[in-house]
Short mmCIF file of C-alpha atoms in Angstrom, two decimals:
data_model
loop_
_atom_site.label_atom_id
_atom_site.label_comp_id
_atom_site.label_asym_id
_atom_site.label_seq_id
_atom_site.Cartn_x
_atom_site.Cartn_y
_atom_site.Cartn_z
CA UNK A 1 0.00 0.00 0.00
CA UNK A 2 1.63 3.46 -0.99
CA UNK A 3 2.17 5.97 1.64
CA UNK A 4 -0.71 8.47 1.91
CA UNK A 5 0.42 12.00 1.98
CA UNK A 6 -2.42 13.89 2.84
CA UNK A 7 -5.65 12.09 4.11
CA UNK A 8 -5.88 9.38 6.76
CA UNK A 9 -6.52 5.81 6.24
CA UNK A 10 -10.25 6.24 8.40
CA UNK A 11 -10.76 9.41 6.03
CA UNK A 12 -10.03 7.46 2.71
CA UNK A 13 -12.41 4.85 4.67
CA UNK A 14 -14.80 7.34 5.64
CA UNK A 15 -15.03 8.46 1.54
CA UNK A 16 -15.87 4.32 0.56
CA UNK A 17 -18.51 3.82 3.27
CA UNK A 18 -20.47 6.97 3.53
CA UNK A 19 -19.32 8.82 0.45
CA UNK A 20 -18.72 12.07 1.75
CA UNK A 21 -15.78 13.36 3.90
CA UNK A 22 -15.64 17.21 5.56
CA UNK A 23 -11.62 18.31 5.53
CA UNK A 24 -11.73 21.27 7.83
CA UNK A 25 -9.63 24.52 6.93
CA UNK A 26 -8.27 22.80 3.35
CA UNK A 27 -8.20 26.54 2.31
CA UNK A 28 -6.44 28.71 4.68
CA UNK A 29 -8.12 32.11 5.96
CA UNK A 30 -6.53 34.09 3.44
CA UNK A 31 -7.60 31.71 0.33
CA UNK A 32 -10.90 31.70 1.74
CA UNK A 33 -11.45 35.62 2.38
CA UNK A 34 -9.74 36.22 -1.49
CA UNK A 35 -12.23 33.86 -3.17
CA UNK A 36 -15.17 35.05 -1.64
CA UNK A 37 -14.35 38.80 -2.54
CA UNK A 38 -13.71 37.70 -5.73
CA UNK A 39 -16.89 35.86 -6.26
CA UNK A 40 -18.29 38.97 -4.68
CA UNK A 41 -16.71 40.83 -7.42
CA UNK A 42 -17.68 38.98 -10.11
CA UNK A 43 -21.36 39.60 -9.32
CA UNK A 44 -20.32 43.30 -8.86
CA UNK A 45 -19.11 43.41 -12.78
CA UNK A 46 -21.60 41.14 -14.21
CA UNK A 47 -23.98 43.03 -16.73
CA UNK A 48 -27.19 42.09 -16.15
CA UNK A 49 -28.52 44.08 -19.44
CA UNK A 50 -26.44 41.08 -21.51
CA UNK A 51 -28.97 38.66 -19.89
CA UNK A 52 -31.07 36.42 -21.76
CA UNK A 53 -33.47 36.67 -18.93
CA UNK A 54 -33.53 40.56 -19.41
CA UNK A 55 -32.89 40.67 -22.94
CA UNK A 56 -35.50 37.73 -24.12
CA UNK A 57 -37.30 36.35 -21.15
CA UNK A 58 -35.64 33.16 -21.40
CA UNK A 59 -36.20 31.02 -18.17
CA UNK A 60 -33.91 28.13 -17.52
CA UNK A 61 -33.96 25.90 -14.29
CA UNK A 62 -32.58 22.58 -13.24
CA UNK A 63 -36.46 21.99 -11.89
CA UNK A 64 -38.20 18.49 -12.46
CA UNK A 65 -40.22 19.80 -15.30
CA UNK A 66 -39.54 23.44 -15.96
CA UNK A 67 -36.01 23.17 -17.19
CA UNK A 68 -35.63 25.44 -20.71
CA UNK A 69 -31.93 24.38 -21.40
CA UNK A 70 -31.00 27.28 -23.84
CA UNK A 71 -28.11 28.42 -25.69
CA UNK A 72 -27.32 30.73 -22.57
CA UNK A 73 -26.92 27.49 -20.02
CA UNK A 74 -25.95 24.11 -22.99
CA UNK A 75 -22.94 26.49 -24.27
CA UNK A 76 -21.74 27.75 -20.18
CA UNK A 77 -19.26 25.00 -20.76
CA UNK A 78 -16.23 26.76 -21.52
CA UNK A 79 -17.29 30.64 -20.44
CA UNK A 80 -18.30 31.68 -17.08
CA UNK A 81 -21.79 33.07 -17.23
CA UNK A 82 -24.63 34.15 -14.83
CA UNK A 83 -27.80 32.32 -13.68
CA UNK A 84 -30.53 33.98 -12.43
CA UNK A 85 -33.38 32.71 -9.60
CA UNK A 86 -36.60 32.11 -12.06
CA UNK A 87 -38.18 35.01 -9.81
CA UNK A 88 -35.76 37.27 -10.39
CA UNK A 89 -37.02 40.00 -13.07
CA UNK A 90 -40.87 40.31 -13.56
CA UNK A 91 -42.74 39.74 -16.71
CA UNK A 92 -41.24 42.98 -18.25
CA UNK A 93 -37.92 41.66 -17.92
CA UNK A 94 -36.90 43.77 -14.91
CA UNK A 95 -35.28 42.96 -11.96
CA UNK A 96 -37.28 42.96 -9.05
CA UNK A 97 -34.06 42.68 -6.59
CA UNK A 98 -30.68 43.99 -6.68
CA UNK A 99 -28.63 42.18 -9.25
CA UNK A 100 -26.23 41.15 -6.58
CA UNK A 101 -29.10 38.96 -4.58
CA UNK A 102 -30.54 37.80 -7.72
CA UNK A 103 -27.99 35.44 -9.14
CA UNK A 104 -27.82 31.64 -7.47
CA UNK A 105 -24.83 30.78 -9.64
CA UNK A 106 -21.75 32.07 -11.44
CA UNK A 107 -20.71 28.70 -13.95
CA UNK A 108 -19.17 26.49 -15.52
CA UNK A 109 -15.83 27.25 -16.76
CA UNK A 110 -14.48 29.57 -13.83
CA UNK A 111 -11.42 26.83 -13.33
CA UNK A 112 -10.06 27.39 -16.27
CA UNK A 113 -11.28 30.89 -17.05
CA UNK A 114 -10.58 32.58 -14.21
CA UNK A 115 -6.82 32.65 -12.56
CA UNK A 116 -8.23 33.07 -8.76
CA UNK A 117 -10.13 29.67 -9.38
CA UNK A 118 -7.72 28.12 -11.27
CA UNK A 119 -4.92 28.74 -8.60
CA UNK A 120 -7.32 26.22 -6.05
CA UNK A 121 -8.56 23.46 -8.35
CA UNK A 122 -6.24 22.90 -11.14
CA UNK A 123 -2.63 24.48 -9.36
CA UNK A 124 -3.32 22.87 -5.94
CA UNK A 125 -0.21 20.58 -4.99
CA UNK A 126 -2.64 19.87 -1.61
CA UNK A 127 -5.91 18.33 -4.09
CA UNK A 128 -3.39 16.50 -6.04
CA UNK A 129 -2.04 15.04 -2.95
CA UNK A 130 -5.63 14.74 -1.91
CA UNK A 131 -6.45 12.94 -5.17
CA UNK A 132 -3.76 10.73 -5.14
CA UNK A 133 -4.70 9.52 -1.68
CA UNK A 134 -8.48 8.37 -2.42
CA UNK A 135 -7.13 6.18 -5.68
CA UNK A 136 -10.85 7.10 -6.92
CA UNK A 137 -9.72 8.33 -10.37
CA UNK A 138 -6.69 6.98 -12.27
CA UNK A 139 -6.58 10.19 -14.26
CA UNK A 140 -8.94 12.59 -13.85
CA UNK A 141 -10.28 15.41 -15.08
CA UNK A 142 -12.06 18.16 -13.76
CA UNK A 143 -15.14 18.70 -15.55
CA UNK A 144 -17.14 22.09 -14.20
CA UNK A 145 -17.05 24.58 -11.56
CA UNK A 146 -19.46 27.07 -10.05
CA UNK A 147 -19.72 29.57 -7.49
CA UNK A 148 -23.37 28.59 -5.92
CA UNK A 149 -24.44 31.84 -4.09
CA UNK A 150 -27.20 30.65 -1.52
CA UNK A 151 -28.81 34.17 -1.33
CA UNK A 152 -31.13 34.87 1.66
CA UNK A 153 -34.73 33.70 1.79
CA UNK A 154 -34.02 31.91 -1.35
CA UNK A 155 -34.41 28.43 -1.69
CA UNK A 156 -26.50 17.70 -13.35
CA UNK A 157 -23.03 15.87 -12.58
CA UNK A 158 -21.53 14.47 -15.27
CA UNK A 159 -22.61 10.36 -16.01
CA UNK A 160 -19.64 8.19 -17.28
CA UNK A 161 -19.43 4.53 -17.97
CA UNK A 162 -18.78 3.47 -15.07
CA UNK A 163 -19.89 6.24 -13.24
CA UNK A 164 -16.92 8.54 -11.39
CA UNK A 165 -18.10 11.66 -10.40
CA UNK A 166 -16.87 13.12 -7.50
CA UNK A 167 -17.70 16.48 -6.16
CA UNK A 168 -15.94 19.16 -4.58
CA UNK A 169 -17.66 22.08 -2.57
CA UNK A 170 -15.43 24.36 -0.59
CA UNK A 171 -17.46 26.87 1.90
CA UNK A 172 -16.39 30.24 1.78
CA UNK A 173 -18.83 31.30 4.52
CA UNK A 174 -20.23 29.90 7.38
CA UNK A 175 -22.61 27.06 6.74
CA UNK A 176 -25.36 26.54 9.16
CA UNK A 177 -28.99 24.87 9.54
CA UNK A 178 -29.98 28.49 8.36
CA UNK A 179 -28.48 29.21 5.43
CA UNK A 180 -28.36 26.31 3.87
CA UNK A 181 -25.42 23.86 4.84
CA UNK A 182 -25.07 20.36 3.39
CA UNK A 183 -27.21 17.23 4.63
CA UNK A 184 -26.61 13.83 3.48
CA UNK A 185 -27.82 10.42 3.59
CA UNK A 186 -24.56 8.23 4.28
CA UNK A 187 -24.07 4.92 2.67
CA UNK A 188 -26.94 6.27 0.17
CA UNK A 189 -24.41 5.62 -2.77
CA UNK A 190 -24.61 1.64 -1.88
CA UNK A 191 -28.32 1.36 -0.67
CA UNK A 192 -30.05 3.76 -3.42
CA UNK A 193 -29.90 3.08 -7.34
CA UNK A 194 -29.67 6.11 -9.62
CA UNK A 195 -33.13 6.64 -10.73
CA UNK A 196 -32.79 10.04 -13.48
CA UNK A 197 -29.79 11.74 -14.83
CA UNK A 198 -30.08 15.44 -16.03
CA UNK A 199 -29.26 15.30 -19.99
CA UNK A 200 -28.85 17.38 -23.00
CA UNK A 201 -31.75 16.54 -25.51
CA UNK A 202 -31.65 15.51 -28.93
CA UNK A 203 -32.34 17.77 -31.79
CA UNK A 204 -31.50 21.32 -29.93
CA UNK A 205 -34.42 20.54 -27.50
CA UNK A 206 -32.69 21.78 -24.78
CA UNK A 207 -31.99 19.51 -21.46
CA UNK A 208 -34.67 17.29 -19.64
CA UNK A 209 -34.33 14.13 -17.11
CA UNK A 210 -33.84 10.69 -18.33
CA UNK A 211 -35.51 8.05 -16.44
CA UNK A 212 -33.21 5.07 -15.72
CA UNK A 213 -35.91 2.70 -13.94
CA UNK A 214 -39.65 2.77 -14.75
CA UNK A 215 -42.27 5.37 -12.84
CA UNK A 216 -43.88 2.72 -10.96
CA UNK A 217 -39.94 1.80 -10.02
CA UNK A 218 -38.68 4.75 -9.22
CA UNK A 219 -41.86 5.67 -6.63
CA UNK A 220 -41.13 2.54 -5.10
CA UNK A 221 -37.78 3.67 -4.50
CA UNK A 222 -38.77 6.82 -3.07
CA UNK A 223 -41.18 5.95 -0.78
CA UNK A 224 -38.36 3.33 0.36
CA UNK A 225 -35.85 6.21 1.32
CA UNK A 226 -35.63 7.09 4.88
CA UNK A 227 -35.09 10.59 5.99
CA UNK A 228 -32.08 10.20 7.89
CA UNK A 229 -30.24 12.78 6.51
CA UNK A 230 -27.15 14.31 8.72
CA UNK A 231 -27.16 18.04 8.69
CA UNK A 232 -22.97 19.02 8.54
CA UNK A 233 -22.25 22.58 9.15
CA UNK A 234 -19.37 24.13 7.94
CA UNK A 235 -16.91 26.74 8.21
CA UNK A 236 -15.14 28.74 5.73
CA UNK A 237 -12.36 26.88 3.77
CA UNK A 238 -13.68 23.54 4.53
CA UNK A 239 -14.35 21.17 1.53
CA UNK A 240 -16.59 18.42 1.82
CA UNK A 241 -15.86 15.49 -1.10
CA UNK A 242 -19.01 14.38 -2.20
CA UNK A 243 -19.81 11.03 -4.16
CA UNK A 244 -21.30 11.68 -7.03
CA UNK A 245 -24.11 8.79 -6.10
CA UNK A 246 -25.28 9.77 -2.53
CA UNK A 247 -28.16 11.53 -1.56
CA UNK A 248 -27.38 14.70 -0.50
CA UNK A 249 -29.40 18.30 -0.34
CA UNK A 250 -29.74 21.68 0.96
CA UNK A 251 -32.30 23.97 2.36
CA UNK A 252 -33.70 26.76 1.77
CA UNK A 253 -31.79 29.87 3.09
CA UNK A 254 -33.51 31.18 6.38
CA UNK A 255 -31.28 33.67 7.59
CA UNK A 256 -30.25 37.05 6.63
CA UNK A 257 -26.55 35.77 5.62
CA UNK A 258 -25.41 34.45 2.11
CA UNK A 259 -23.56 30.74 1.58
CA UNK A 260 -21.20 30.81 -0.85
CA UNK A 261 -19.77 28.14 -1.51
CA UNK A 262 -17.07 26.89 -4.31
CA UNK A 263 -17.22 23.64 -6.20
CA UNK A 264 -16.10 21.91 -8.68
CA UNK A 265 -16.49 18.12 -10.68
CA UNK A 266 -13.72 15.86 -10.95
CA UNK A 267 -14.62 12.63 -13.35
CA UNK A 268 -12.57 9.64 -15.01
CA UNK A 269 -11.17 10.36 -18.13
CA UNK A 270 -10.58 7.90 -21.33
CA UNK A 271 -9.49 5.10 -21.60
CA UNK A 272 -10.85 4.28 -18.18
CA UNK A 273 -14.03 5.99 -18.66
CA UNK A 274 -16.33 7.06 -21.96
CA UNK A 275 -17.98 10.41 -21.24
CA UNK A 276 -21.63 10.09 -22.20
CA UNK A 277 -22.65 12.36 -25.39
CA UNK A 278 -25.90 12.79 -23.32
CA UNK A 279 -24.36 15.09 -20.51
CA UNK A 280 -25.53 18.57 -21.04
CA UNK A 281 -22.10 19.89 -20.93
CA UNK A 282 -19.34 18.84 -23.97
CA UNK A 283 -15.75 19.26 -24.32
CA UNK A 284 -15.16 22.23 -27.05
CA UNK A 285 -12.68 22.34 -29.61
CA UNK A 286 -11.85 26.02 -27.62
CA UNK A 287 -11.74 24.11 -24.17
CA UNK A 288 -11.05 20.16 -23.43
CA UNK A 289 -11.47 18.78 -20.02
CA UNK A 290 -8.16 19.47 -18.14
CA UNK A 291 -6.11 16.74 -16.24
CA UNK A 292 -5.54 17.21 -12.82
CA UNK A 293 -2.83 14.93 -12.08
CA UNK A 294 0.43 14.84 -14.47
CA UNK A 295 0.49 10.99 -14.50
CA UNK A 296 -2.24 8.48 -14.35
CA UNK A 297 -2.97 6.86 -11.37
CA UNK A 298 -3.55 3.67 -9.86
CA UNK A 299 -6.99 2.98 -8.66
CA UNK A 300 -8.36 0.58 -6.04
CA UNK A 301 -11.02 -1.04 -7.42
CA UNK A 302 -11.91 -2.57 -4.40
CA UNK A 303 -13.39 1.37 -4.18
CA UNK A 304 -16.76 0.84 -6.37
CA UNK A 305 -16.92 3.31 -9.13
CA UNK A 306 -20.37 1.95 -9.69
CA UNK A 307 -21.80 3.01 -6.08
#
């Protein structure tokens, strides 16, 4: 067994059995305070005139049914671009709320577009270590990032063959019962079968859910789901590593402080995984999928990609 040079042996444990592990103060104080001023930032320069929302009306949401995927959100791949709360302008097209409070997400290329990001996922010696540690991936890449807002009052991964995704959310503020911290269901990933995956549709139809088990099948599996959830606060520069199978969630914000939070999607690259043509977002010829580790490496596969 190689020497691990950043995690434990009961944290790599803790990952396989529950699928989720919390690494308190990853990002120091200062990393912390400079993201979330530059996040703050961004939202400062964003134009919200350049809007589809503004400009055309044009709703888009990851809802169940109500999920428009337009050129705006199917093309966010490789740009960093605004999303708006679906209440956020009125039927004129004008925003009912400053334009600060009214965007839940600034996506999906920000590690690769923007230095400050780009400096913690893909020039981070300590998430290489990190990654080298879990043996999850043998070479992977990391496939989106977003900064996910969490604005007061206001309440897709990637699928490969096998499935790898992992996720990584860094806090930047605190994270509470109240504005909207992380719960989870642990072991979920073992106990509860994928039932929908969020797609891109054929023939420029935008994005939808694809159904992996019958209706009558995936009911069934609902009602069988107990709500044992764990609620795990957080404090700024923790990141929680998140299966890309469990059941996890978050409420809606209750308090009068914002939860921003950082994360990003780390997935198996070829030959050791095929990236679906069906996931909403695609490699561009302008931007591929970068590596995060220089060489491939080994994986346990005693680990269960297929969780």
């Amino acid at each position: 067994m190689s020497t691990l040079r950043y995690l434990t042996q009961d944290q790599v444990d803790q990952v396989r059995s529950i699928a989720y592990l919390i690494i308190p103060g990853f990002l120091s104080a200062q990393e912390t305070e400079e993201l979330l001023s530059h996040s703050k930032q961004l939202l400062d320069d964003f134009d919200v005139n350049d809007h589809p929302l503004v400009r055309f009306h044009t709703k888009f949401t990851t809802g169940e049914d109500n999920h428009v995927g337009d050129d705006y959100f199917l093309t966010s791949g490789d740009k960093i671009r605004y999303f708006l709360e679906e209440d956020a302008v009125d039927k004129h097209g004008k925003l009912i709320r400053e334009k600060q409070k009214s965007v839940n997400k600034i996506g999906h290329a920000l590690h690769e577009l923007d230095p400050a990001f780009r400096k913690v996922t893909l020039e981070n010696e300590s998430l290489r270590a990190l990654v080298r540690d879990l043996k999850f991936h043998r070479d992977p890449v990391a496939l989106q990032s977003m900064v996910i807002t969490k604005q007061t009052q206001i309440g897709g991964e990637g699928y490969t063959n096998p499935p790898s995704a992992l996720g990584f959310w860094i806090a930047l503020e605190q994270c509470t019962q109240y504005n909207g911290a992380l719960s989870f269901l642990p072991g979920s990933h073992l106990t509860v079968p994928l039932t929908k995956r969020f797609i891109r549709l054929p023939e420029g139809k935008g994005t939808g859910f694809e159904l992996l088990v019958t209706p009558d099948e995936e009911q069934k599996i609902k009602d069988g789901i107990k709500d044992d959830y764990v609620l795990e606060p957080c404090k700024p520069g923790d990141l929680v590593l998140i299966h890309g199978s469990v059941l996890h969630k978050s409420e809606r914000n209750t308090s009068a402080n914002t939860r921003f939070a950082y994360t990003f999607h780390m997935i198996e690259s070829p030959p050791f995984a095929v990236y679906d043509e069906k996931n909403w977002l695609q490699p561009t010829q302008a931007m591929s999928f970068s590596h995060i580790l220089e060489e491939a490496a080994y994986v346990d596969n005693s680990y269960g990609l297929q969780g």
